[in-house]
Tab-separated table of C-alpha atoms and ligand atoms in Angstrom:
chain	number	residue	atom	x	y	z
A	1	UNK	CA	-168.609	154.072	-34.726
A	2	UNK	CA	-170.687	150.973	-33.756
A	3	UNK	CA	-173.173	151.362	-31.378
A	4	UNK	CA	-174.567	147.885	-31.334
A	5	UNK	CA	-175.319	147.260	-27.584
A	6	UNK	CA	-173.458	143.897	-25.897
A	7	UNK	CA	-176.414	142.372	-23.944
A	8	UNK	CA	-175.503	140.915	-20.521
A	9	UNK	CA	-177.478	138.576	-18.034
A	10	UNK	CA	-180.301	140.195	-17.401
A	11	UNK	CA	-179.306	139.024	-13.775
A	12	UNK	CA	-175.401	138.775	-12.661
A	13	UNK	CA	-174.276	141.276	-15.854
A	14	UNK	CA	-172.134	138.492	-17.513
A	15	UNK	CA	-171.790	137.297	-20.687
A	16	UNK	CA	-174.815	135.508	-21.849
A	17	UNK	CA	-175.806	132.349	-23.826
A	18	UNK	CA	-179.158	133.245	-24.692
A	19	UNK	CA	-181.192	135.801	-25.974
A	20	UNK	CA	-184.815	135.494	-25.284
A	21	UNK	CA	-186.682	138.502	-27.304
A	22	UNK	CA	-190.632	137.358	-25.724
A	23	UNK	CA	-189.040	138.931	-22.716
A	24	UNK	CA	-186.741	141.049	-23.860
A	25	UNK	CA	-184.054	139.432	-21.857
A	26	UNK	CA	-180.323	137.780	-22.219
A	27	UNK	CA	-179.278	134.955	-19.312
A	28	UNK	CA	-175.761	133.379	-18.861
A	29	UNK	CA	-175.894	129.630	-18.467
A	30	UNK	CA	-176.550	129.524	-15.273
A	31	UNK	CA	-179.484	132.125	-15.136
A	32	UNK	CA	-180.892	130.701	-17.628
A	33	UNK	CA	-181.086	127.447	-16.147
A	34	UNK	CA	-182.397	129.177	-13.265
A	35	UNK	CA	-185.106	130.794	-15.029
A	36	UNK	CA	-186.133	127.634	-16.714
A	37	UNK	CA	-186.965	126.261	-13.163
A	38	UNK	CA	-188.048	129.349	-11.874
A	39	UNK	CA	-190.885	128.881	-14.665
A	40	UNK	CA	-191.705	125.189	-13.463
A	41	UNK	CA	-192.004	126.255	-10.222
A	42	UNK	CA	-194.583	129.321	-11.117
A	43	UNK	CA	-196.060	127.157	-13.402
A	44	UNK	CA	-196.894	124.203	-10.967
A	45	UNK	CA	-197.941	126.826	-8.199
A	46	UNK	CA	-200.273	129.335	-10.547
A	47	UNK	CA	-202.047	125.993	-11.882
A	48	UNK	CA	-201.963	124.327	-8.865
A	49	UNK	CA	-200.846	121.702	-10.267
A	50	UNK	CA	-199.812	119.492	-7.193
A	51	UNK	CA	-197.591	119.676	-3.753
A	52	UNK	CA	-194.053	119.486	-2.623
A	53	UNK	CA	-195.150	115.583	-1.834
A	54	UNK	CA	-196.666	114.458	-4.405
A	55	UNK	CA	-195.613	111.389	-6.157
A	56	UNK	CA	-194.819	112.043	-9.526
A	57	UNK	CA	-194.654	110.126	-13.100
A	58	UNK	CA	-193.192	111.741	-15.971
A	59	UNK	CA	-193.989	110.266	-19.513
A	60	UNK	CA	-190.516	109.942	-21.139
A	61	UNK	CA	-190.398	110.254	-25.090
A	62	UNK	CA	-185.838	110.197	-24.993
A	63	UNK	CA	-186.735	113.867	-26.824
A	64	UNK	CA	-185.674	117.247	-25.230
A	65	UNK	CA	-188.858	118.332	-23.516
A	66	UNK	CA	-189.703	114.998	-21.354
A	67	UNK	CA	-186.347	114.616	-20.242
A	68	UNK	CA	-185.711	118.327	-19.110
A	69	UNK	CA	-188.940	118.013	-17.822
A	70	UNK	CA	-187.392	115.057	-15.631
A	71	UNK	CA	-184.497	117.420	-14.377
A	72	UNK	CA	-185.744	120.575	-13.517
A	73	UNK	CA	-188.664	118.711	-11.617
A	74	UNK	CA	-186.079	116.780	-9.924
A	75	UNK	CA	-183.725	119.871	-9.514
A	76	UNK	CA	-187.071	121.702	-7.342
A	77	UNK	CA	-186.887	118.993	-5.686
A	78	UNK	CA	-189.436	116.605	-6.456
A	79	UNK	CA	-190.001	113.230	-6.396
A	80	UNK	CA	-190.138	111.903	-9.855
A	81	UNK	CA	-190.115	108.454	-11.500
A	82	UNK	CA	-190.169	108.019	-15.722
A	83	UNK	CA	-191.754	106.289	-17.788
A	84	UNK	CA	-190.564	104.807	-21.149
A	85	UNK	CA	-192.948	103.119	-23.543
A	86	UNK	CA	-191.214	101.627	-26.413
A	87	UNK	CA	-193.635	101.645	-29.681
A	88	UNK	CA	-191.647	99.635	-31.979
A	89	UNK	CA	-191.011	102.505	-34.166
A	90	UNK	CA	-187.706	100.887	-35.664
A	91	UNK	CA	-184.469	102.686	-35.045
A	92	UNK	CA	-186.087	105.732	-33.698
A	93	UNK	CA	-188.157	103.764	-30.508
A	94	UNK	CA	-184.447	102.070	-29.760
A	95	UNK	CA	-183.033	105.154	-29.475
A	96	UNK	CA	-185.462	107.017	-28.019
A	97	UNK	CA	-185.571	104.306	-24.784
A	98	UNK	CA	-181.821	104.340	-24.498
A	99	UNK	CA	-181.620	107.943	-24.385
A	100	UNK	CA	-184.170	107.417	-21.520
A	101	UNK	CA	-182.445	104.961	-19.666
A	102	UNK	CA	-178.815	106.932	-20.299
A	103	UNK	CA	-180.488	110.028	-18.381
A	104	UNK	CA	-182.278	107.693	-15.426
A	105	UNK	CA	-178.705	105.544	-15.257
A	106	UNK	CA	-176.681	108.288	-14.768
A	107	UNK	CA	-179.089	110.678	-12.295
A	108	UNK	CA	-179.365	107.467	-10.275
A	109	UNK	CA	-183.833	107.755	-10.899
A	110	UNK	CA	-186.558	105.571	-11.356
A	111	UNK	CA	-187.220	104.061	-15.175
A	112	UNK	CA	-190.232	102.402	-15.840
A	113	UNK	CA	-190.358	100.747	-19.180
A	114	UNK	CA	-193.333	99.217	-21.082
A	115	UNK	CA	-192.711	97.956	-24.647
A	116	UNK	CA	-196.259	97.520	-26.455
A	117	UNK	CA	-194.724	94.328	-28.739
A	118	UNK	CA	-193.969	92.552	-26.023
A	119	UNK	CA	-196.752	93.313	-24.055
A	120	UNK	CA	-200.049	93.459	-26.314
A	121	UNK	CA	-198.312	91.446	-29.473
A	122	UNK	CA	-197.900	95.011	-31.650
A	123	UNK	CA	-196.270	97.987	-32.606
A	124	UNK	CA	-197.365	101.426	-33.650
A	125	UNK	CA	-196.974	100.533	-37.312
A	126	UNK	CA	-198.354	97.181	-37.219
A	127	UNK	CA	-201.883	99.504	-35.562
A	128	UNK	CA	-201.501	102.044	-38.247
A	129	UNK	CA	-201.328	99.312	-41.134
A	130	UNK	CA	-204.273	97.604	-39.629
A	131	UNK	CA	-206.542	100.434	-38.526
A	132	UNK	CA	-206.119	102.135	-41.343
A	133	UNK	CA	-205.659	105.548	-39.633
A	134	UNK	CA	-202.789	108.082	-38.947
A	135	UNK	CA	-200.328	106.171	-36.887
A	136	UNK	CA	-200.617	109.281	-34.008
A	137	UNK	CA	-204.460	107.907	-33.623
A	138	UNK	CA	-203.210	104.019	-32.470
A	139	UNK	CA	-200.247	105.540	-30.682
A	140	UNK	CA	-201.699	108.237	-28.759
A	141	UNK	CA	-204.377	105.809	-27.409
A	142	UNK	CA	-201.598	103.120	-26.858
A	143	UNK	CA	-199.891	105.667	-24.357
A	144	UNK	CA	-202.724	107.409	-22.879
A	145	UNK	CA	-203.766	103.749	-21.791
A	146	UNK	CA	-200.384	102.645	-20.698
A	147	UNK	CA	-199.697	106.161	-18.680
A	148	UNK	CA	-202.963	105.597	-16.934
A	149	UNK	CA	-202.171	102.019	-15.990
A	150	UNK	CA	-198.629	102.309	-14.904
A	151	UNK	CA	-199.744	105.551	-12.543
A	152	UNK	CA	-203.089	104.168	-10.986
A	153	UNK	CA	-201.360	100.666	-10.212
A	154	UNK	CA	-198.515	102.453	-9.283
A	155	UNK	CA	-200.073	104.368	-6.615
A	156	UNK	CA	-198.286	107.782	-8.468
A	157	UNK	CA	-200.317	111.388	-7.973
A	158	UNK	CA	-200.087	112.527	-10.722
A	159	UNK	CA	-198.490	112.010	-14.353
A	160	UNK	CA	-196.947	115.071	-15.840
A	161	UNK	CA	-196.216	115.445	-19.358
A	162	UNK	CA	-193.402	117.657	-21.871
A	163	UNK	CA	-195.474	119.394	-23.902
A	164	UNK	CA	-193.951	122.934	-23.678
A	165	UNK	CA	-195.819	126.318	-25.129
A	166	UNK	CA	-195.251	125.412	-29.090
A	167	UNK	CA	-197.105	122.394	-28.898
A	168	UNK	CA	-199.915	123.898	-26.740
A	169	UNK	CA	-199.964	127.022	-29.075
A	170	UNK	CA	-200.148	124.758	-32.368
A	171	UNK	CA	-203.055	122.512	-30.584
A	172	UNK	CA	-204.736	125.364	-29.837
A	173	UNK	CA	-204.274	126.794	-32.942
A	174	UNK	CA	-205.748	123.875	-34.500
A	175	UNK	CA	-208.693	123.911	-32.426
A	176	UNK	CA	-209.401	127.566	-33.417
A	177	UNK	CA	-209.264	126.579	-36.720
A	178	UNK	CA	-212.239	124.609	-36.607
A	179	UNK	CA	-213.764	126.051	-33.499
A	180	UNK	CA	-214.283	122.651	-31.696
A	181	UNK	CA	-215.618	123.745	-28.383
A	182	UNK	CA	-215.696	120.439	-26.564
A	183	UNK	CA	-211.373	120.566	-27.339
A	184	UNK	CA	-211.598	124.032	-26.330
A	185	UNK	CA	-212.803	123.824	-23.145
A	186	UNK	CA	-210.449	120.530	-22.433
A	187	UNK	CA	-207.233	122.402	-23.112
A	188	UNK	CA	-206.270	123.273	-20.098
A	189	UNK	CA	-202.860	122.133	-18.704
A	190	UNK	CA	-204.247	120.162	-15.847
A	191	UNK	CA	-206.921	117.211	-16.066
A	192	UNK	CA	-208.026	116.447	-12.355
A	193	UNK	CA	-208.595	112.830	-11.422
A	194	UNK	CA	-211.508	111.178	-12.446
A	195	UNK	CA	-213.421	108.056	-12.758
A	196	UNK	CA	-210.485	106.356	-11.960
A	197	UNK	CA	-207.977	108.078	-14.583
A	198	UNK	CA	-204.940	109.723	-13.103
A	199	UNK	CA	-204.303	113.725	-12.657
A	200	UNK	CA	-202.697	115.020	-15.949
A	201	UNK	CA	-200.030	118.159	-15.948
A	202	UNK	CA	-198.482	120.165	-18.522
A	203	UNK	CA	-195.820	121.891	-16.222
A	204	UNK	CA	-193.268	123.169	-19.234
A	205	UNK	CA	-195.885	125.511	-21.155
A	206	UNK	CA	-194.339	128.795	-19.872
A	207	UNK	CA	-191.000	127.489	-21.987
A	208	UNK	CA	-190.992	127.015	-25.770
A	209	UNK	CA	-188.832	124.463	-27.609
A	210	UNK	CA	-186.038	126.611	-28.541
A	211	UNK	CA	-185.699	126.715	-24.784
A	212	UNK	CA	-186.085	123.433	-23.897
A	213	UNK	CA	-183.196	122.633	-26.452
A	214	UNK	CA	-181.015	125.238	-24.662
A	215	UNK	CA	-181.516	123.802	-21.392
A	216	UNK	CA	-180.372	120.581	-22.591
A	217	UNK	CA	-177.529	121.971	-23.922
A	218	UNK	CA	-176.467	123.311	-20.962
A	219	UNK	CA	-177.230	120.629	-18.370
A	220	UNK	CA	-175.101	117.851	-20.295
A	221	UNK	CA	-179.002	116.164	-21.154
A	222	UNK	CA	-178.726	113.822	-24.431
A	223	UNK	CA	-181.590	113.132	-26.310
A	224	UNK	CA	-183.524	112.040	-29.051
A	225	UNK	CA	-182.867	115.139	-31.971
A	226	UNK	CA	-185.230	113.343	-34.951
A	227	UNK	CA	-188.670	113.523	-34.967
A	228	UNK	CA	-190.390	110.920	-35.245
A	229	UNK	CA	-190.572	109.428	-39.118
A	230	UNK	CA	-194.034	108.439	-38.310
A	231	UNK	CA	-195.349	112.195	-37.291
A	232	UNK	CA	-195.557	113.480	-41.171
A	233	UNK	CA	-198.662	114.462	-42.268
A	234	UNK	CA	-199.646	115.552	-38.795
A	235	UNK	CA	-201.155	119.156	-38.917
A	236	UNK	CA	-199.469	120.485	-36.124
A	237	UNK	CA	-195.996	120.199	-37.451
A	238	UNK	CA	-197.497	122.876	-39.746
A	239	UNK	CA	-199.403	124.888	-37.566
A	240	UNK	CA	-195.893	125.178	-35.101
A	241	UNK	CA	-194.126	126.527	-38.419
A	242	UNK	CA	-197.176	128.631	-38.919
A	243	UNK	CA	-196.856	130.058	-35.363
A	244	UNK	CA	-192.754	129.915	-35.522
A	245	UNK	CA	-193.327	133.275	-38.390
A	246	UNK	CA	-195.812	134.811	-36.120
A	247	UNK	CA	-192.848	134.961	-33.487
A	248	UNK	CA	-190.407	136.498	-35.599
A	249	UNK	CA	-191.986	138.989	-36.733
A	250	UNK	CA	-193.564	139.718	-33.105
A	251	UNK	CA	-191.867	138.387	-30.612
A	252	UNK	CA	-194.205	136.704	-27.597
A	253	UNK	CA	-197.160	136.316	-29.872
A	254	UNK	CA	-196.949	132.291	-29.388
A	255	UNK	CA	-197.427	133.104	-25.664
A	256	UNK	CA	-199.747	135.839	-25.705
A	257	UNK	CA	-202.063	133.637	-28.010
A	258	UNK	CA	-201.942	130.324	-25.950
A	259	UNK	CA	-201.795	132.449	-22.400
A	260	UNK	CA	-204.639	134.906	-22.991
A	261	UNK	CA	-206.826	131.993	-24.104
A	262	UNK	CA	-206.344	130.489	-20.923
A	263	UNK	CA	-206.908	133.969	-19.270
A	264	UNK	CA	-209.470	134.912	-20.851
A	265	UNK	CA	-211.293	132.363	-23.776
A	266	UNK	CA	-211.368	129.382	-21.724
A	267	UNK	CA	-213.892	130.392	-19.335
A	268	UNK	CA	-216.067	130.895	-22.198
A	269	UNK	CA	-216.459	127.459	-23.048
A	270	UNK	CA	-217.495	126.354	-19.635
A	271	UNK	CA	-220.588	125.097	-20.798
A	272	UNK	CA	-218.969	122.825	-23.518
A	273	UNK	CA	-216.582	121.618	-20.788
A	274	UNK	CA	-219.534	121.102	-18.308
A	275	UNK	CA	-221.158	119.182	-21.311
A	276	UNK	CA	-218.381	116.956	-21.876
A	277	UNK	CA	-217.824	116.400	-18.091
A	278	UNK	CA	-220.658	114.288	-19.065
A	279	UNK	CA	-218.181	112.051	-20.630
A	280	UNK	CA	-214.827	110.741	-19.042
A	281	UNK	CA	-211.420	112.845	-19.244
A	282	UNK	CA	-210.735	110.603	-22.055
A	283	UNK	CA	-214.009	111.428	-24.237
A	284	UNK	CA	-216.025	108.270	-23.406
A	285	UNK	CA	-219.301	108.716	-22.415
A	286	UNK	CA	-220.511	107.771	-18.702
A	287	UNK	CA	-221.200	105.602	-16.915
A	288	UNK	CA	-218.485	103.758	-16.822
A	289	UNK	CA	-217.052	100.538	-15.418
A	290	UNK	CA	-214.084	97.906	-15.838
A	291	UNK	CA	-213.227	97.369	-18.988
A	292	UNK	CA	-213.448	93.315	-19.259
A	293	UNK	CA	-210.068	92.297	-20.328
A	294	UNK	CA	-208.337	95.272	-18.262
A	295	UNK	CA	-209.841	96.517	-16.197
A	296	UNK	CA	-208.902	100.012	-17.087
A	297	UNK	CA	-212.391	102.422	-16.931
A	298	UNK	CA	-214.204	101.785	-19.794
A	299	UNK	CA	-217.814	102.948	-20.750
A	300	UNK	CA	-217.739	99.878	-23.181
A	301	UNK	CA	-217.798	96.498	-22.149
A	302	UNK	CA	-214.139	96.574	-23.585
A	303	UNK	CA	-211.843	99.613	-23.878
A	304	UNK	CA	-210.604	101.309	-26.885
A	305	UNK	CA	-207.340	100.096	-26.090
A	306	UNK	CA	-208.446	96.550	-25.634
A	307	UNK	CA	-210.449	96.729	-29.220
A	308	UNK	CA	-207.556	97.813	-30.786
A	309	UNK	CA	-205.070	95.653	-29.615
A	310	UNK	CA	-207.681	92.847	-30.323
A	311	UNK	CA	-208.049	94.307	-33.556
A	312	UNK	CA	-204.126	93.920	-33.949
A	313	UNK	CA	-202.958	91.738	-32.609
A	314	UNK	CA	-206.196	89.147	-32.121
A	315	UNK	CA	-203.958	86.387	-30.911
A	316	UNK	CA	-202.056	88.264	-28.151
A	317	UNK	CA	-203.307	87.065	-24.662
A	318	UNK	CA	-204.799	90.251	-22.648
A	319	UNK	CA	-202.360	91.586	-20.284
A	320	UNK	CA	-203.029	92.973	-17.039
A	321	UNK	CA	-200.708	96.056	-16.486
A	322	UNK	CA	-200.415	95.421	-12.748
A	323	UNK	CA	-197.227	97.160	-12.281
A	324	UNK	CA	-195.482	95.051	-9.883
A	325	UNK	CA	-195.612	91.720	-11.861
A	326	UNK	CA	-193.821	93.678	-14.904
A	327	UNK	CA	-190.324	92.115	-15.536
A	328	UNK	CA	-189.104	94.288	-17.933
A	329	UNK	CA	-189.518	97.239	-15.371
A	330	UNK	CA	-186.036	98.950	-14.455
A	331	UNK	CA	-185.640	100.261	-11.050
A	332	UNK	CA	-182.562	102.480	-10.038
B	401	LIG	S1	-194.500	109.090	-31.335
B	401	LIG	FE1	-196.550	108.408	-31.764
B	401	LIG	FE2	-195.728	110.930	-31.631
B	401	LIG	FE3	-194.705	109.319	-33.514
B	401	LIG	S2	-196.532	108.113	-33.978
B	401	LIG	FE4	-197.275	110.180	-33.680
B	401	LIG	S3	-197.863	110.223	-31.542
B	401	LIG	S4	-195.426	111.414	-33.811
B	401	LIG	S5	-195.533	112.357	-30.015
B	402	LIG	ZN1	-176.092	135.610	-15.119
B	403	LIG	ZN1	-209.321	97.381	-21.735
C-alpha cells in the first residue's frame, strides 16, 4: 500500500504547483502568487522600507527577479517606474532591454532607458579591457552612478532593487568569509538617503530564486534565462552553489543564516557602520561636494564614475544625466 501523502495548498486544499520545504508548505498558483506578495508587503512594512505614496524606481536587469519585482510592487499597488541600462554586453544587453521593454509595453508602465555607449562613449567590456579589473567592478559603478542620477533628477523616493535571499545569503556569506566589518555593518536591505544619494531597497529578500522563477512562470513574465557571460569568475556564483547544498540537506538554512544575521549579528557591527557613516553610502570619504563634470556627490574633485569613463572613453564629451533632456527615454 502507498502511503505517500498528496500535498494540497496549504490554503484553499487544491492541487498545488509548488512545494516550498523552508516552510514546510505546498501553494496552488494562485496562493502562491499570493504569498509572493504577501512577502513584499511584510517585507516593505517590517523594514520600513517606504509608504503607500512613495514614488518608486525599480532597476531593471530583463532577468527574473527585477521584473517580478516590477509586478508584485505594482500588483500592491504601487507606483513604480523601471529602469533599463543597456551595458553593451553583446547579445545578452539586447536581450536583456527588450525583455524590459516587452514587460513595460505590455503592463502599459514607465521604461526609462540609459545605454552607457551612447551616453559616456563605452561599454562594460570596453571598461573591463581598459581597467584591467573584473568587468562586475566597471559595471557595478556604471549602474550605481546611473541609478542615482536617473532617481535624484527624477524626483523618485526611492530606488528598489531584485536582489532576492540567494544573493543576499551568498554576499553575506562572502563577507563572513573574510570578516569585513565595514561590509558587515552595510548589509542591510535599506540604505537611507544621504548626501544627496537616493534611498536604496532590497524588497524581494524574504523570496529565493527558485521562487522568483516560479512566479514568473505563473504570471506570463518573460525574461532574460542566461546569466550574464561576463559574471564568471565572480565568487558569489560559487558561494550561491555553496549555500544551494546547505538547503538541501536542511531546508531554510539560506534564510535562517541571512535572517538571524540581520536579527541578531548586525547590531554588532554598529560601530563599524557608525565608522563608515564617516564616509558616503557609496564608500567615499566626506566631505563631499559636486563632482566637476557631473555633478553627482563626489568627495573627489571628479567622481569615480567620471574617472572611469575618462579613463575609457577620454574623448567622450561629459554628459549631464538630467533626466528630462534624455531622448532615448521611453515613456508609456
Ligand atoms: S551585469 Fe554587470 Fe552583473 Fe554582468 S558584468 Fe557583472 S555586474 S554579472 S549583475
Ligand atoms: Zn490554493
Ligand atoms: Zn562625476
Amino acid at each position: 500500500m502507498n502511503h505517500t501523502k498528496v500535498m494540497r495548498c496549504k490554503v484553499c486544499k487544491g492541487p498545488i504547483v509548488i512545494e516550498l520545504r523552508q516552510h514546510n508548505a505546498a501553494f496552488c498558483a494562485e496562493h502562491f502568487i499570493a504569498f509572493c506578495q504577501n512577502q513584499v508587503a511584510r517585507t516593505i512594512k517590517k523594514f520600513w522600507m517606504f509608504g503607500p505614496d512613495a514614488k518608486v524606481l525599480v532597476a531593471v536587469s530583463g532577468g527574473k527577479d527585477s521584473l517580478a519585482l516590477w509586478d508584485i510592487l505594482i500588483e500592491l499597488g504601487y507606483d513604480v517606474d523601471g529602469l533599463v541600462i543597456g551595458l553593451g554586453i553583446g547579445e545578452y544587453s539586447n536581450e536583456s532591454t527588450q525583455f524590459a521593454r516587452d514587460f513595460a509595453t505590455r503592463r502599459e508602465l514607465t521604461l526609462h532607458e540609459y545605454d552607457l555607449a551612447s551616453e559616456h562613449g563605452f561599454t562594460v567590456p570596453d571598461a573591463a579591457k581598459s581597467t584591467s579589473r573584473v568587468p562586475c567592478s566597471a559595471c557595478g559603478l556604471s549602474k550605481r552612478h546611473i541609478f542615482d542620477s536617473v532617481a535624484i533628477d527624477g524626483g523618485y523616493d526611492v530606488v528598489v532593487t531584485g536582489h532576492n535571499l540567494d544573493d543576499e545569503a551568498a554576499v553575506l556569506w562572502g563577507n563572513v568569509a573574510r570578516w569585513q566589518a565595514e561590509y558587515l555593518a552595510r548589509q542591510h536591505p535599506v540604505l537611507p538617503a544621504r548626501n544627496g544619494f537616493p534611498r536604496k531597497c532590497k524588497p524581494l529578500i524574504r523570496l529565493s530564486e527558485r521562487e522568483m522563477a516560479a512566479y514568473c512562470v505563473l504570471r506570463n513574465i518573460d525574461y532574460v534565462v542566461e546569466e550574464c557571460p561576463m559574471a564568471a569568475g565572480n565568487k558569489h556564483l560559487e558561494y550561491k552553489a555553496l549555500l544551494n547544498d546547505m538547503e538541501v540537506a536542511s531546508p531554510g538554512a539560506k534564510h535562517h543564516f541571512y535572517f538571524g544575521f540581520l536579527d541578531r549579528a548586525a547590531p554588532l557591527f554598529a560601530d563599524a557602520f557608525e565608522a563608515s557613516d564617516q564616509t558616503n553610502s557609496h564608500g567615499s570619504e566626506l566631505p563631499l561636494s559636486p563632482c566637476s563634470s557631473c555633478g553627482q556627490p563626489s568627495s573627489n574633485e571628479i567622481c569615480a564614475f567620471c574617472k572611469l569613463v575618462d579613463r575609457v572613453a577620454p574623448s567622450a564629451e561629459p554628459v549631464s544625466v538630467e533626466i528630462s533632456a534624455r531622448s532615448d527615454m521611453i515613456d508609456r
